[in-house]
XYZ file of C-alpha atoms in Angstrom:
354
model
C 0.000 0.000 0.000
C 2.751 2.465 0.977
C 4.706 1.539 -2.180
C 1.707 2.330 -4.431
C 1.153 5.647 -2.678
C 4.800 6.579 -3.195
C 4.492 5.708 -6.877
C 1.652 8.247 -7.040
C 3.717 10.727 -5.061
C 6.525 10.624 -7.608
C 4.255 10.734 -10.654
C 4.837 13.322 -13.343
C 2.176 15.671 -11.917
C 3.501 15.673 -8.344
C 5.387 18.479 -6.719
C 3.555 21.512 -8.113
C 4.315 24.548 -5.931
C 6.036 22.250 -3.452
C 2.740 20.901 -2.092
C 1.711 17.261 -1.909
C -1.472 15.470 -0.962
C -1.526 14.762 2.802
C -2.163 10.999 2.391
C 0.943 10.765 0.199
C 3.106 12.689 2.668
C 1.843 10.468 5.494
C 2.809 7.405 3.425
C 6.278 8.860 2.876
C 6.651 9.523 6.614
C 5.695 5.931 7.405
C 8.301 4.714 4.913
C 10.920 6.877 6.638
C 10.001 5.550 10.087
C 9.857 1.930 8.959
C 13.198 2.294 7.166
C 15.031 3.867 10.116
C 13.557 2.936 13.505
C 9.896 1.849 13.859
C 10.072 2.830 17.529
C 9.984 6.460 16.383
C 6.202 6.089 16.236
C 6.284 6.202 20.042
C 7.893 9.656 19.972
C 5.547 12.548 20.561
C 3.994 14.027 17.391
C 6.432 12.162 15.149
C 4.354 12.885 12.019
C 4.249 16.601 12.737
C 8.001 16.730 13.369
C 8.799 14.821 10.172
C 6.223 16.483 7.911
C 8.266 19.487 6.752
C 11.601 17.577 6.405
C 9.893 14.802 4.429
C 8.160 17.291 2.124
C 11.484 19.029 1.552
C 13.239 15.731 0.775
C 10.475 14.732 -1.655
C 10.687 18.060 -3.448
C 14.470 17.760 -3.597
C 14.595 14.305 -5.210
C 11.875 15.283 -7.690
C 13.948 18.294 -8.719
C 17.100 16.180 -8.943
C 15.542 13.586 -11.264
C 13.789 16.214 -13.397
C 17.121 18.041 -13.848
C 18.544 15.109 -15.829
C 18.626 15.907 -19.575
C 16.326 14.111 -22.032
C 17.261 10.492 -22.790
C 20.183 9.833 -25.095
C 19.529 7.374 -27.914
C 22.008 4.585 -27.324
C 21.349 2.134 -30.176
C 24.315 0.259 -31.642
C 24.324 2.363 -34.811
C 24.865 5.470 -32.676
C 28.175 4.198 -31.299
C 30.359 5.583 -34.101
C 28.595 8.970 -34.231
C 28.251 9.724 -30.498
C 31.589 10.540 -28.796
C 30.061 10.015 -25.355
C 29.281 6.397 -26.180
C 32.795 5.861 -27.548
C 34.193 7.264 -24.302
C 31.900 5.179 -22.101
C 32.268 1.827 -23.892
C 35.203 -0.086 -25.338
C 33.234 -1.118 -28.437
C 29.716 -1.374 -29.853
C 29.695 -5.023 -28.730
C 30.576 -3.935 -25.192
C 27.694 -1.453 -25.310
C 25.269 -4.164 -26.486
C 26.363 -6.581 -23.760
C 25.922 -3.964 -21.014
C 22.425 -3.162 -22.282
C 21.432 -6.815 -22.634
C 22.650 -8.365 -19.401
C 22.139 -7.218 -15.850
C 20.050 -8.122 -12.834
C 17.536 -5.284 -13.143
C 16.910 -5.906 -16.841
C 16.594 -9.642 -16.117
C 13.935 -8.924 -13.502
C 12.170 -6.498 -15.845
C 12.050 -9.120 -18.592
C 10.441 -11.560 -16.155
C 7.780 -9.001 -15.152
C 6.792 -8.066 -18.719
C 4.787 -11.124 -19.731
C 3.369 -9.617 -22.943
C 6.757 -8.871 -24.439
C 9.132 -5.945 -24.250
C 8.076 -2.513 -25.543
C 9.678 -1.315 -28.768
C 11.839 1.205 -26.884
C 13.228 0.853 -23.380
C 14.329 3.623 -21.054
C 16.812 3.353 -18.201
C 19.543 5.111 -16.265
C 23.035 4.075 -17.292
C 25.488 4.212 -14.381
C 29.269 3.915 -14.526
C 32.221 4.751 -12.311
C 34.818 7.113 -13.728
C 38.475 6.898 -12.730
C 41.479 8.907 -13.851
C 45.042 7.620 -14.025
C 48.192 9.618 -14.672
C 50.889 7.933 -16.749
C 53.743 8.883 -19.071
C 52.965 8.780 -22.766
C 53.783 10.214 -26.184
C 52.361 13.548 -27.354
C 52.606 15.552 -30.572
C 53.478 19.220 -30.055
C 53.560 21.057 -33.360
C 55.781 18.972 -35.610
C 57.667 17.374 -32.743
C 56.954 14.130 -30.899
C 57.587 14.353 -27.184
C 58.040 11.296 -25.004
C 57.504 10.833 -21.282
C 54.667 13.375 -21.221
C 52.374 13.149 -18.206
C 48.891 12.263 -19.440
C 45.591 11.654 -17.648
C 43.615 8.716 -19.006
C 39.895 8.561 -18.179
C 38.305 5.132 -17.784
C 34.688 4.112 -17.253
C 33.962 0.798 -15.557
C 31.341 -1.063 -13.491
C 28.609 -0.182 -15.988
C 25.083 -0.857 -14.815
C 21.671 -0.362 -16.430
C 19.222 0.713 -13.719
C 15.464 1.328 -13.582
C 14.508 -0.097 -17.024
C 10.964 0.816 -18.068
C 8.758 1.286 -21.098
C 8.637 5.083 -20.776
C 10.832 7.975 -19.719
C 8.244 8.972 -17.108
C 8.433 5.602 -15.358
C 12.230 5.616 -15.290
C 12.355 9.144 -13.854
C 9.721 8.192 -11.273
C 11.820 5.228 -10.171
C 14.901 7.463 -9.889
C 12.899 9.720 -7.548
C 11.660 6.833 -5.416
C 15.107 5.212 -5.139
C 16.706 8.586 -4.334
C 14.198 9.100 -1.519
C 14.989 5.615 -0.209
C 18.706 6.475 -0.336
C 18.056 9.421 1.998
C 16.263 7.022 4.371
C 19.222 4.635 4.190
C 21.600 7.501 4.992
C 19.524 8.484 8.029
C 19.595 4.858 9.220
C 23.385 4.677 8.812
C 23.777 7.780 10.959
C 21.678 6.208 13.706
C 23.513 2.885 13.572
C 26.899 4.635 13.407
C 26.247 6.242 16.787
C 25.173 2.905 18.247
C 28.229 1.141 16.830
C 30.535 3.798 18.244
C 28.955 3.406 21.672
C 29.361 -0.379 21.501
C 33.055 -0.062 20.556
C 33.730 2.309 23.427
C 31.840 0.120 25.901
C 33.852 -2.901 24.741
C 37.109 -0.950 25.201
C 35.911 0.024 28.654
C 35.349 -3.618 29.631
C 38.721 -4.710 28.271
C 40.531 -1.920 30.098
C 38.854 -2.828 33.368
C 39.940 -6.443 32.859
C 43.491 -5.320 32.098
C 43.576 -3.096 35.172
C 42.425 -6.023 37.300
C 45.233 -8.195 35.925
C 47.811 -5.498 36.581
C 46.655 -5.030 40.159
C 46.799 -8.795 40.734
C 50.235 -9.033 39.136
C 49.066 -11.476 36.424
C 51.057 -12.079 33.229
C 49.892 -9.831 30.347
C 53.019 -10.110 28.221
C 51.163 -11.177 25.039
C 48.507 -8.455 25.103
C 50.537 -5.951 22.997
C 50.174 -8.403 20.096
C 46.399 -8.046 20.091
C 46.040 -4.456 21.360
C 48.270 -1.756 19.765
C 47.541 0.621 22.656
C 48.493 -1.913 25.323
C 52.117 -0.772 25.454
C 51.023 2.725 26.567
C 48.609 1.337 29.156
C 51.099 -0.435 31.353
C 50.022 1.029 34.684
C 46.705 1.310 36.540
C 47.058 5.116 36.422
C 47.387 5.128 32.621
C 44.373 2.856 32.336
C 42.365 5.149 34.624
C 43.156 8.122 32.370
C 41.991 6.212 29.296
C 38.845 5.072 31.125
C 38.006 8.674 31.982
C 38.409 9.657 28.302
C 36.114 6.823 27.238
C 33.509 7.735 29.863
C 33.535 11.355 28.658
C 32.986 10.227 25.051
C 30.260 7.803 26.102
C 28.569 10.537 28.077
C 28.463 12.727 24.985
C 27.069 9.922 22.823
C 24.459 9.017 25.412
C 23.394 12.628 25.647
C 23.109 12.856 21.862
C 21.008 9.695 21.587
C 19.327 9.368 24.949
C 15.734 9.382 23.751
C 13.615 8.572 20.736
C 13.115 12.310 20.285
C 16.862 12.628 19.671
C 16.721 9.842 17.089
C 13.765 11.575 15.455
C 15.735 14.823 15.339
C 18.667 13.067 13.631
C 16.381 11.596 10.963
C 14.708 14.964 10.405
C 18.118 16.665 10.096
C 19.159 14.273 7.318
C 15.961 14.938 5.363
C 16.252 18.703 5.816
C 19.673 18.730 4.140
C 19.484 16.088 1.389
C 22.120 17.889 -0.671
C 24.767 16.828 1.863
C 24.358 13.159 0.945
C 22.884 13.230 -2.568
C 23.378 15.779 -5.319
C 23.819 16.205 -9.061
C 27.002 17.636 -10.554
C 27.286 18.458 -14.271
C 30.837 17.794 -15.473
C 32.512 18.664 -18.783
C 35.609 16.738 -19.887
C 37.610 17.136 -23.102
C 38.954 13.794 -24.330
C 40.834 12.659 -27.413
C 40.065 9.381 -29.225
C 42.183 7.461 -26.652
C 40.201 8.879 -23.693
C 43.148 11.075 -22.680
C 42.266 14.429 -21.133
C 43.382 17.400 -23.214
C 42.803 21.133 -23.164
C 39.613 22.295 -24.839
C 40.316 23.328 -28.433
C 43.859 21.935 -28.393
C 43.211 19.120 -30.896
C 40.795 18.682 -33.795
C 40.065 15.049 -32.864
C 39.112 15.850 -29.248
C 35.567 16.206 -27.966
C 34.206 18.058 -24.965
C 31.733 15.728 -23.304
C 29.156 16.573 -20.650
C 28.111 14.061 -18.007
C 25.786 14.260 -15.036
C 27.470 12.822 -11.967
C 25.510 11.787 -8.906
C 27.481 12.432 -5.723
C 26.725 10.049 -2.861
C 28.028 11.478 0.391
C 31.428 13.148 0.283
C 33.437 10.528 -1.584
C 31.483 8.446 -4.082
C 30.793 9.807 -7.570
C 28.755 7.957 -10.219
C 28.496 9.053 -13.853
C 24.945 8.772 -15.148
C 23.182 9.004 -18.482
C 19.445 8.743 -19.059
C 19.108 6.477 -22.108
C 16.631 5.144 -24.657
C 17.386 2.025 -26.685
C 15.458 -0.403 -28.943
C 14.544 -3.655 -27.220
C 15.036 -5.454 -30.555
C 18.801 -4.998 -30.225
C 19.010 -6.835 -26.900
C 20.926 -10.081 -26.982
C 19.062 -13.232 -25.884
C 19.356 -13.966 -22.193
C 22.171 -16.353 -21.371
C 21.335 -19.934 -20.486
C 24.033 -20.582 -17.887
C 22.996 -24.222 -17.519
C 23.485 -24.791 -21.245
C 26.836 -22.973 -21.165
C 27.981 -25.181 -18.291
C 27.088 -28.274 -20.355
C 29.142 -27.048 -23.294
C 32.134 -26.210 -21.131
C 32.049 -29.538 -19.267
C 31.256 -31.963 -22.048
C 31.340 -30.320 -25.464
C 29.435 -31.789 -28.408
C 28.347 -35.427 -28.396
C 29.143 -36.014 -24.729
C 26.775 -36.892 -21.869
C 24.827 -33.835 -20.708
C 23.698 -32.570 -17.324
C 20.008 -32.986 -16.691
C 17.733 -31.270 -14.222
C 15.767 -33.263 -11.682
């Protein structure tokens, strides 16, 4: 029920003037609570406290998905004419294999019992890395060797959110982006708990160590398992470390003492979605070998524009909204048949299913 309401929430008509139907906002709030800590329902006025942050998060992910450019046609025949495709894929065959095989497309094929639509839409994801190496470069009429060059590579390609229309793919991007914000809020809650557990475990171990020291027991092997053990060789040193741990635990307990504090943490994440999820438009000038060059420096270089999704502070994913003909998809692989061929070859006994 909540899933269907969220599908309506992220429909093409949603988000006008930043206002949403109350039943849809309530459904989104329940998804937030269920995805973080169901006990938040026991906090006072949890819906009222989450209403504005949830509305803001919804509006944000709708704007993010709608900011993606129109779909790029990514049929095999476009490979030679589209420099972005040549940069993203090693060959037209590589492009076709990425489009044809993948868990999400496999699941989509299983759901569509009446056959695939003529055109499919999806979000192409890839990770972009840059590597500096020495190479050869032409400067005027001279060839220079040992020139530092930055090569751009795209890997871990993935076709996400396949659908029969652009609207459905964009709607799924919005829903999954909203769920990512929920996941981020959950990680922040569990991170605090995990930190408390680590400190409490250190506290127990230090108390055990102090007891051994006071009793004069042998602790000669402990430095092998505890890097800090060498600096904690006296009861006084242990007491100082215990006081530091207790101070840190006191702060953590104060920050997460009640469900209201947990609710505040979740609301804070939803109020600032741009801190954990945002879109960054990037322009890169590459030659035919995917080496970065200055814009306008070479005739055979192209300036390409990509939309990167930034997850948190470190992870960056290159994305491209795409449209491609389902008729160009390769048949799904029969891994059982492939195993037979590899094991036995032609004319040999074959594996059979029970």
